[in-house]
Coordinates of C-alpha atoms in Angstrom, one line a residue:
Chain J
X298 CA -72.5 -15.3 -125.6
X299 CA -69.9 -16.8 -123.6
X300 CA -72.2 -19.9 -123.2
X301 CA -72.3 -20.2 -126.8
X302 CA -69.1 -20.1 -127.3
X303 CA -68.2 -23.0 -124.3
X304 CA -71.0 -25.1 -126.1
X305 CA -69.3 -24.5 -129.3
X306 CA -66.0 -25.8 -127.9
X307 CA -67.4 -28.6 -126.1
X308 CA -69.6 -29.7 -128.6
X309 CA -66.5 -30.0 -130.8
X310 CA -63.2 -30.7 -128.4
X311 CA -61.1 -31.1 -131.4
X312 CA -57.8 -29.6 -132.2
X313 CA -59.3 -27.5 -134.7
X314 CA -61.8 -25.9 -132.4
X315 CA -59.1 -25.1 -129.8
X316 CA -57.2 -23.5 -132.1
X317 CA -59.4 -21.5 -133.7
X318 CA -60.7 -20.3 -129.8
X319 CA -56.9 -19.6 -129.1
X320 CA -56.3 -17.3 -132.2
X321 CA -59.6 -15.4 -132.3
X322 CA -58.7 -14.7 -128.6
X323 CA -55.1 -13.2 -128.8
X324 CA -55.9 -12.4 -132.6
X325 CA -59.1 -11.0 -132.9
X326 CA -58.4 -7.4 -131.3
X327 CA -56.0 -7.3 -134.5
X328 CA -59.2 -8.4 -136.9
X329 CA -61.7 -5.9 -135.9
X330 CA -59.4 -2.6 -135.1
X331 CA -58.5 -2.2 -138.6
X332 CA -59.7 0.1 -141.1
X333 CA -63.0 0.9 -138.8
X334 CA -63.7 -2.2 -140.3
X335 CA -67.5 -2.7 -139.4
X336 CA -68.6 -3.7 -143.1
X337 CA -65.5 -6.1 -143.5
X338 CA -65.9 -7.9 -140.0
X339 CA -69.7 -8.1 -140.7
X340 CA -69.0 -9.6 -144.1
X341 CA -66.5 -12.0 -142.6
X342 CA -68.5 -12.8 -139.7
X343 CA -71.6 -13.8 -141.5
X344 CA -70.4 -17.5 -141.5
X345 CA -72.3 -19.4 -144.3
X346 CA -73.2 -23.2 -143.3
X347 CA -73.6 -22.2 -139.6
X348 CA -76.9 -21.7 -137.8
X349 CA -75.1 -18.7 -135.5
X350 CA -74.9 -15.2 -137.1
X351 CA -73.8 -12.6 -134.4
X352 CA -76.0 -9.9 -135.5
X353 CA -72.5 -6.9 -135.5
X354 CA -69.4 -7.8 -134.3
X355 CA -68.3 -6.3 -130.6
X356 CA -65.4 -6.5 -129.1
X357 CA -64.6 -5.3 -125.8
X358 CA -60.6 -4.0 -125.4
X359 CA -60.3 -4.7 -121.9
X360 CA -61.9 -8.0 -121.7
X361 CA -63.0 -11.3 -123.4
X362 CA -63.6 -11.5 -127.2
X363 CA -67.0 -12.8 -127.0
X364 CA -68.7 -12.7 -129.9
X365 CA -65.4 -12.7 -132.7
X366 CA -64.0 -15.3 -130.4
X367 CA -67.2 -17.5 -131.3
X368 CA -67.2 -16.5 -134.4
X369 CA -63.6 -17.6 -135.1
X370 CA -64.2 -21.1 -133.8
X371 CA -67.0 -21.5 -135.8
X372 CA -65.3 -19.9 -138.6
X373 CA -62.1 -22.5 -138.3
X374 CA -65.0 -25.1 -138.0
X375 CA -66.4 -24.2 -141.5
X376 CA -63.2 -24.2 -143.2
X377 CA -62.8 -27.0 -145.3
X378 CA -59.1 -27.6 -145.2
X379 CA -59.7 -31.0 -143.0
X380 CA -56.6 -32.5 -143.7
X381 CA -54.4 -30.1 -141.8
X382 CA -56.8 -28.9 -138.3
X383 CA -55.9 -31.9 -136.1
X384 CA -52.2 -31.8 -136.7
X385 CA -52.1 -27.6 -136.4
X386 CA -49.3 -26.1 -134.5
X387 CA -48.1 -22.9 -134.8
X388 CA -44.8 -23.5 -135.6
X389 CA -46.4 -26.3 -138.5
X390 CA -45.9 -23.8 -141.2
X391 CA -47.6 -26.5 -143.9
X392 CA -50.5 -25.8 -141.6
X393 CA -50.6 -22.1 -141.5
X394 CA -50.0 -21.9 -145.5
X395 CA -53.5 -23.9 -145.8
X396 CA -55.0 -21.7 -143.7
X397 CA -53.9 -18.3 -145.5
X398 CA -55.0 -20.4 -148.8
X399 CA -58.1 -20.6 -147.4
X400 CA -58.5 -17.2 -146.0
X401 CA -57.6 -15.3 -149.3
X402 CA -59.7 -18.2 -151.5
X403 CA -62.7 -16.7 -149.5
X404 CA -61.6 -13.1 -149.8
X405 CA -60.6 -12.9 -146.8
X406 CA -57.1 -10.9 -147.1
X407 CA -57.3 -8.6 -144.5
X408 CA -57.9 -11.5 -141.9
X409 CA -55.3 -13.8 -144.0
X410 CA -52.9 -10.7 -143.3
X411 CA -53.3 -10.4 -139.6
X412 CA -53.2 -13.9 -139.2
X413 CA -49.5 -13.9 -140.7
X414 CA -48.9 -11.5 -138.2
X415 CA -49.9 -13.9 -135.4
X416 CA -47.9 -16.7 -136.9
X417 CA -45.1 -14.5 -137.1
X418 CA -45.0 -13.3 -134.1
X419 CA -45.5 -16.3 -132.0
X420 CA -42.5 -17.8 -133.6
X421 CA -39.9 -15.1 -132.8
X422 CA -41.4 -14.6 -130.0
X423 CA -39.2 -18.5 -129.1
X424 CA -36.4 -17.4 -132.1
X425 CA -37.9 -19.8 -133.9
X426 CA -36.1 -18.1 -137.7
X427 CA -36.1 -21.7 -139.3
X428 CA -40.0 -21.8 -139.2
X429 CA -40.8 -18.3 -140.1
X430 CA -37.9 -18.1 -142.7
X431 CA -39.5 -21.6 -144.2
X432 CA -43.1 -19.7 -144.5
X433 CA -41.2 -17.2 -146.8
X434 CA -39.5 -19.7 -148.7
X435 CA -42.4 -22.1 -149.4
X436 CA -45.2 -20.3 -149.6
X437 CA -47.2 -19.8 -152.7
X438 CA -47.6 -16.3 -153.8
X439 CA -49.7 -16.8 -156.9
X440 CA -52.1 -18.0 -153.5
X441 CA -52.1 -15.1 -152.2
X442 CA -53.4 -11.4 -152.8
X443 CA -51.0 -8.2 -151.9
X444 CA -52.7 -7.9 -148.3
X445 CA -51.0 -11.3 -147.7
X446 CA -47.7 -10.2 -149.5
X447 CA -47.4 -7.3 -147.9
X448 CA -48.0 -8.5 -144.4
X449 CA -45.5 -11.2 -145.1
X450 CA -42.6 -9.2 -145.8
X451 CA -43.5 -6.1 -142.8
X452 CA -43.9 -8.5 -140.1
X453 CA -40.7 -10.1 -140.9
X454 CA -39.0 -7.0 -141.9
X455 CA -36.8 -6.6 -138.6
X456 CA -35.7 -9.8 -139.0
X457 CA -34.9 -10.1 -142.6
X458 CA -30.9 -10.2 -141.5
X459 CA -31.9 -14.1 -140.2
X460 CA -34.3 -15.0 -143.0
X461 CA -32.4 -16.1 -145.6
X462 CA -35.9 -16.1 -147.9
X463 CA -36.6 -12.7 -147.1
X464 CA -35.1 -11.1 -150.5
X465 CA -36.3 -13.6 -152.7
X466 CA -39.8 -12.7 -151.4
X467 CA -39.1 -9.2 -152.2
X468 CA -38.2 -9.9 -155.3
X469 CA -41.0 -12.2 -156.0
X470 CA -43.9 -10.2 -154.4
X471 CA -42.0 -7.1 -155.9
X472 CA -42.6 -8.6 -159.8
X473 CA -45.9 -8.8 -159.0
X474 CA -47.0 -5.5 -158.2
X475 CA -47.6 -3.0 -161.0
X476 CA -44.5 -0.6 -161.2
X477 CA -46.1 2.5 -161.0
X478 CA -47.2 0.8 -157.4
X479 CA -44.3 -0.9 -155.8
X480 CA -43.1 2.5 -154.3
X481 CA -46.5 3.0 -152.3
X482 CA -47.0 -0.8 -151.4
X483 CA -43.2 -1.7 -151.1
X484 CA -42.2 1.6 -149.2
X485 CA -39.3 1.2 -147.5
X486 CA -38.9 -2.5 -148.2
X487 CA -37.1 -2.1 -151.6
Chain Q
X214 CA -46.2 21.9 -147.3
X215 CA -48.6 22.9 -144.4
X216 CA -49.6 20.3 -141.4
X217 CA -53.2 20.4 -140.2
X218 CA -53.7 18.4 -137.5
X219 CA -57.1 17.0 -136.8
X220 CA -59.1 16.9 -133.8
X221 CA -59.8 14.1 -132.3
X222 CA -63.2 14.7 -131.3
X223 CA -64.3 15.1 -134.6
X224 CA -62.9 11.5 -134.7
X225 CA -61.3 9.5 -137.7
X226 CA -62.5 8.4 -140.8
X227 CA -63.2 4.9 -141.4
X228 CA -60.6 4.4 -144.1
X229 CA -57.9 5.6 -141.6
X230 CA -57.1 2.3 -139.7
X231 CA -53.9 4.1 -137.6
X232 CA -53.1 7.6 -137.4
X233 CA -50.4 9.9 -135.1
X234 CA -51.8 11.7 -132.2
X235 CA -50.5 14.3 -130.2
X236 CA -51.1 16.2 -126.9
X237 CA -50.2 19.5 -125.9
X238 CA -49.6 21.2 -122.4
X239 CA -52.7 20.1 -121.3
X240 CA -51.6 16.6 -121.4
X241 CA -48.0 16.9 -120.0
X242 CA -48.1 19.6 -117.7
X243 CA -45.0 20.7 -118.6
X244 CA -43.8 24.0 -120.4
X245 CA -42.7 23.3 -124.3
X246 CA -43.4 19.6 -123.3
X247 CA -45.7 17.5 -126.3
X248 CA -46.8 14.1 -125.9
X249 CA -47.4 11.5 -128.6
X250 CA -48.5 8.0 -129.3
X251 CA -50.2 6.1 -132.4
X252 CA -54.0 6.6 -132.3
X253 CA -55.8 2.6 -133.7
X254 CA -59.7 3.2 -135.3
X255 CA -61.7 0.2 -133.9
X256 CA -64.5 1.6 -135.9
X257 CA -68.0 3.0 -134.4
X258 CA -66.2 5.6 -132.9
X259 CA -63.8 3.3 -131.0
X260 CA -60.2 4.5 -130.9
X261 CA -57.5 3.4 -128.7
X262 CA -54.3 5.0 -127.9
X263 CA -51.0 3.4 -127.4
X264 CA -48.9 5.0 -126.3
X265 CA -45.3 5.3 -124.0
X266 CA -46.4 7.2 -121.3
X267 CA -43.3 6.7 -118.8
X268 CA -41.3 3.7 -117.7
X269 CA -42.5 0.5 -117.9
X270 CA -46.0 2.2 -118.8
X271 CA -47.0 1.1 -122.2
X272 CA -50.6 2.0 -122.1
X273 CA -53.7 0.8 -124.4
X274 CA -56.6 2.9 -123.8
X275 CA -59.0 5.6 -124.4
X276 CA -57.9 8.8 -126.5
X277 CA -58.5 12.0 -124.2
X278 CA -60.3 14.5 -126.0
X279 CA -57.0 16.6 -125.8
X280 CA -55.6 14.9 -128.5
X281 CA -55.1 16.0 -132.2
X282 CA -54.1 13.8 -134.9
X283 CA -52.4 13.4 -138.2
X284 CA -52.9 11.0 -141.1
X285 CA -49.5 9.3 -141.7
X286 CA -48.6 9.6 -145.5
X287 CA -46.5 6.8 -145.7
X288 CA -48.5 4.2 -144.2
X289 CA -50.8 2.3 -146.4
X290 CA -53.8 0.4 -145.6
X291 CA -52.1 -3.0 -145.4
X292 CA -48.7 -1.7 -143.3
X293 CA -51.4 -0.1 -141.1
X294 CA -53.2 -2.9 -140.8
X295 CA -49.7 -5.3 -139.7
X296 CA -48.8 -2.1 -136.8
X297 CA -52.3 -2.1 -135.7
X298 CA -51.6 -6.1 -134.8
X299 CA -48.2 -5.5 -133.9
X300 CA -49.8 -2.6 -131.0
X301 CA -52.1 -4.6 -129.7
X302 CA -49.7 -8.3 -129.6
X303 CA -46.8 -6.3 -128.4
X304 CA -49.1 -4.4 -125.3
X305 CA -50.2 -7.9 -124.7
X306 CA -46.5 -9.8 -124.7
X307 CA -44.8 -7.0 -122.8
X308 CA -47.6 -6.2 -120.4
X309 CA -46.9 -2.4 -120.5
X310 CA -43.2 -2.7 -119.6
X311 CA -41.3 -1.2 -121.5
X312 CA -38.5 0.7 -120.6
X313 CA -38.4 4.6 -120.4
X314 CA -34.5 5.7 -122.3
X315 CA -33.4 9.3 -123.5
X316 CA -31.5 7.6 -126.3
X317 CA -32.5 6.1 -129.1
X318 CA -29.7 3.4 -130.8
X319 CA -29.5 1.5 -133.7
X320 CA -30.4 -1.9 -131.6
X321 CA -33.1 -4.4 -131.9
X322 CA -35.7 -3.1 -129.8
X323 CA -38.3 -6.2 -130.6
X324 CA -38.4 -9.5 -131.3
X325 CA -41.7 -10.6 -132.5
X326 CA -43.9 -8.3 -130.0
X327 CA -41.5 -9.4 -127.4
X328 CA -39.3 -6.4 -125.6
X329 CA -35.6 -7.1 -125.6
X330 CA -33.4 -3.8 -125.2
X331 CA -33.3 -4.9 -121.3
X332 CA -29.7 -4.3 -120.7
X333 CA -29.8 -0.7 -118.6
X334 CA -30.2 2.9 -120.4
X335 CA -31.5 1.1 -123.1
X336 CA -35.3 2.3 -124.0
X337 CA -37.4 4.8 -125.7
X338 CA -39.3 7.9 -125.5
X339 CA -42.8 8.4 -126.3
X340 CA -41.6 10.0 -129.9
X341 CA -38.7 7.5 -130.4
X342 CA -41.8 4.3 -129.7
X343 CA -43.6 5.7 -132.4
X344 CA -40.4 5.8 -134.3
X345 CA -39.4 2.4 -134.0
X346 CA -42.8 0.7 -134.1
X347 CA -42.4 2.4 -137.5
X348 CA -38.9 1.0 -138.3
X349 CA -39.2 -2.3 -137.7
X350 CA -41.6 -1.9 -140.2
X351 CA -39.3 -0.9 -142.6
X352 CA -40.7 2.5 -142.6
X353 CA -38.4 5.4 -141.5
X354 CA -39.8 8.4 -141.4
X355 CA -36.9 10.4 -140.2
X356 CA -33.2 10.7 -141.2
X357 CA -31.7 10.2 -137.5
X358 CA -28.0 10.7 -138.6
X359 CA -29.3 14.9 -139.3
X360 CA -30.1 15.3 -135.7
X361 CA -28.0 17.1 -133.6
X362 CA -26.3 15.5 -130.4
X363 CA -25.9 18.8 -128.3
X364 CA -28.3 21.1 -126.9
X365 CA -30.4 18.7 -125.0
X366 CA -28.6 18.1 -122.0
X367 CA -30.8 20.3 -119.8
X368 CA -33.9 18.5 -120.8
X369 CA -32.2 14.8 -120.6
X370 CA -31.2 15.4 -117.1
X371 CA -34.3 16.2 -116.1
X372 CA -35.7 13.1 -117.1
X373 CA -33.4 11.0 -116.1
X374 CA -33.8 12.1 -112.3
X375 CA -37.6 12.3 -112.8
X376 CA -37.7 8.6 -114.4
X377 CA -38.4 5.9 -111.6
X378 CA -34.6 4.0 -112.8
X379 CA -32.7 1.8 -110.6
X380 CA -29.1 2.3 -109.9
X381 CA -28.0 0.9 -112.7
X382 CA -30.4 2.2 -115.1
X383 CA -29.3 5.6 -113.5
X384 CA -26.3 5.6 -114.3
X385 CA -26.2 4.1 -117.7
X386 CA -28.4 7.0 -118.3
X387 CA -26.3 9.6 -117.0
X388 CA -23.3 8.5 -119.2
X389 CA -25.1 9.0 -122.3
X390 CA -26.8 12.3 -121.3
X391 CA -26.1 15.2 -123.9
X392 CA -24.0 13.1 -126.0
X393 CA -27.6 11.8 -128.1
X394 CA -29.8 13.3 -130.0
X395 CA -33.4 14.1 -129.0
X396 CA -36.3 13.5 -130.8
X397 CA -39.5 15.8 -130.2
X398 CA -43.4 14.6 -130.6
X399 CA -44.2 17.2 -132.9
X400 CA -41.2 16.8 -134.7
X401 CA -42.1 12.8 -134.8
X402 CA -45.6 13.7 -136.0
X403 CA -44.7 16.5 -138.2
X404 CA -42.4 14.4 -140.0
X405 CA -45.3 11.8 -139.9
X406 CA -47.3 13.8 -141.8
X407 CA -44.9 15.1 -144.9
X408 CA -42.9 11.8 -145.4
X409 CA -44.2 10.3 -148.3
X410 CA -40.8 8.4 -149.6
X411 CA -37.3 9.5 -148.2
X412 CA -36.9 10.3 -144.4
X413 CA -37.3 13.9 -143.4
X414 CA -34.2 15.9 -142.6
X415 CA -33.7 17.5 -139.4
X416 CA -33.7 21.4 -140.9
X417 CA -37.0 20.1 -142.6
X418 CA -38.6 18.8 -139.6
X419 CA -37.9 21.8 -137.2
X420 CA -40.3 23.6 -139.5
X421 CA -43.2 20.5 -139.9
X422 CA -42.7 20.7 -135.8
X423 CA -43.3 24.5 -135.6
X424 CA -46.3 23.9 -137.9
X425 CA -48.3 21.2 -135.2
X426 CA -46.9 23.6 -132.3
X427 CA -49.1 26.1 -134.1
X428 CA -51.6 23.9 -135.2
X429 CA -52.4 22.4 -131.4
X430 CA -52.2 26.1 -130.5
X431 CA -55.3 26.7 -133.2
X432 CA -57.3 23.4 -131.9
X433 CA -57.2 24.6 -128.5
X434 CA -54.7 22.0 -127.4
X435 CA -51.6 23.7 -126.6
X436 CA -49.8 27.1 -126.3
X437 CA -48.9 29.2 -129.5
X438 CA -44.8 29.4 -129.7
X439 CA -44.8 33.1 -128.2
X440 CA -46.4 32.2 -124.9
X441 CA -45.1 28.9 -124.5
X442 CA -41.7 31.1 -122.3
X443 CA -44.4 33.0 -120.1
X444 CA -46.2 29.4 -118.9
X445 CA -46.5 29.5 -115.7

């Protein structure tokens, strides 16, 4: 598997492929320990336009991501957002909107959800409030389903005091979730 | 309401992504002494605990079979989803160190999964981790200004000469013992398992603790109340 996945990089030494190795390796413990998630990691991981189908997804907690790691790069690979992969950073926030378009276009919440948790985190992990606090300004919600919403405002929740956005997401994501909901989804955030 | 804790052999359903889990005497060795930590389904059986076992020992890794568990009410499938990533970046950024503290302040404990309550006799317990991973999720869970400050004195000292501190860390420590509140696991997990909106008062949690006291006692996984003075 391992193989596979250098072949997959070197066939491809682009920007997008690197990234895409980099996130399903720090990110893809997040992607397959949710939920017991077996039939929503199989379903993501059956990657249409590729000729590589892991048969189930493994994942070992101690060691290398094998096959989601693949999966991921061939997964970035097969997304057709072309115009933003070679210029991808993680503090490029115009790039990391695209790619949570993408995800939830595909159906794909639950991974576009963890991957707002990586972009997050990455960023305050340098204090970087301008980028993460332009994510919540610009981003477009009507993109987005509630797992992205959601993830959006918890992730940035500690820092809300910095993130000048932060309430006006509330309120934004907040009018878009049926009343009798917004106490379950929005606990604790309101 | 009555708590029933679940054991974790029987394992955890697939729609439960993160639960609480708790350990009894059989864990900590120690009389009157539970241990707790959140408790991440992989799925196929897979869990993984995380836990704050001691200083600088933030630990991913297998659940012991002496571990019960509770469902926590207020965490939906998409805030369980974000901890679940938070666990496993901030194990991964801090590299298990994070610092062992009998008090638990007001303070920024994280920035991004990145530690930053260095400064000495800052930290957390095993129950206050599970307390703030919550919190800077913008769940709380319990209403920390109904605990009281006295009456733990006996038990903080203890820790603090246990704990593996430096000078420093030592004595910031000692300045603060008995004058802060303390926070029990099954009074973390008990209010874990009621709070569904508003955090859980301190006269209400005493009896959701006595409840999973009782209900490890039933599993097999700890001492009933009226033995737990004649532990040896």
């Amino acid at each position: 598997m391992t193989d596979r996945l250098n072949e997959v990089i070197d066939d491809d030494a682009t920007t997008s492929a690197w990234i895409g190795h980099d996130f399903a390796k720090r990110g893809c413990v997040d992607f397959i320990s949710n939920g017991g998630t077996a039939h929503v990691a199989s379903s993501y991981w059956s990657l249409s336009g590729t000729s590589w189908k892991p048969s189930r997804p493994s994942f070992d907690p101690f060691g290398t991501c094998n096959a989601i790691e693949a999966s991921m790069v061939l997964q970035m690979k097969v997304t057709r957002q072309p115009a933003m992969m070679p210029h991808f950073r993680f503090s490029e926030i115009d790039s990391a909107k695209s790619l949570i378009y993408s995800l939830e276009a595909e159906h794909h919440g639950r991974e576009a959800a963890m991957f707002i948790g990586y972009v997050v985190r990455r960023n305050f992990n340098h204090r970087n409030w301008a980028a993460v606090n332009e994510l919540l300004e610009t981003i477009l919600i009507d993109e987005l389903t509630r797992w992205s919403m959601v993830a959006l405002l918890r992730s940035t929740f500690s820092a809300r005091g910095v993130l000048p956005a932060w309430k006006r997401l509330l309120l934004d994501v907040s009018s878009r979730i049926e009343v009798e909901e917004r106490a379950t989804v929005l606990r604790g955030l309101l | 309401m009555t708590i029933r804790l679940q054991d974790i052999k029987e394992g955890i359903p697939d729609e439960v992504a993160l639960a609480i889990a708790i350990a009894g005497e059989p864990v900590t060795h120690a009389v009157n002494q539970r241990h707790t930590g959140f408790v991440v389904n992989g799925g196929e059986g897979q869990l993984w605990l995380f836990d704050l076992a001691w200083h600088n020992h933030f630990r991913k890794g297998n659940t012991g079979l002496e571990y019960a568990f509770v469902r926590a009410e207020c965490l939906d499938e998409i805030t369980a989803a974000t901890i679940v990533g938070f666990l496993f970046a901030l194990h991964d950024d801090t590299k298990g160190k994070i610092q062992y503290s009998v008090a638990y302040d007001d303070i920024r404990y994280f920035d991004g999964a990145k530690w930053v309550a260095g400064e000495p006799g800052q930290g957390l317990t095993c129950a206050t981790f599970v307390l703030e991973v919550l919190r800077h999720h913008g769940i709380e869970i319990l209403a920390t200004e109904t605990w009281p400050r006295d009456g733990n004195q006996e038990w903080q000292d203890r820790m603090i000469l246990a704990l593996p501190l430096t000078s420093e860390e030592f004595l910031a420590q000692c300045d603060i013992s008995g004058q802060v509140a303390r926070y029990r696991p099954e009074e973390v997990v008990g209010c874990a398992a009621l709070c569904l909106f508003e955090p859980i008062t301190y006269e209400v949690a005493r009896g959701a603790a006595d409840d999973v006291v009782l209900e490890l006692a039933r599993l097999g996984k700890g001492h009933p109340p009226d033995r737990v003075s004649r532990w040896p």
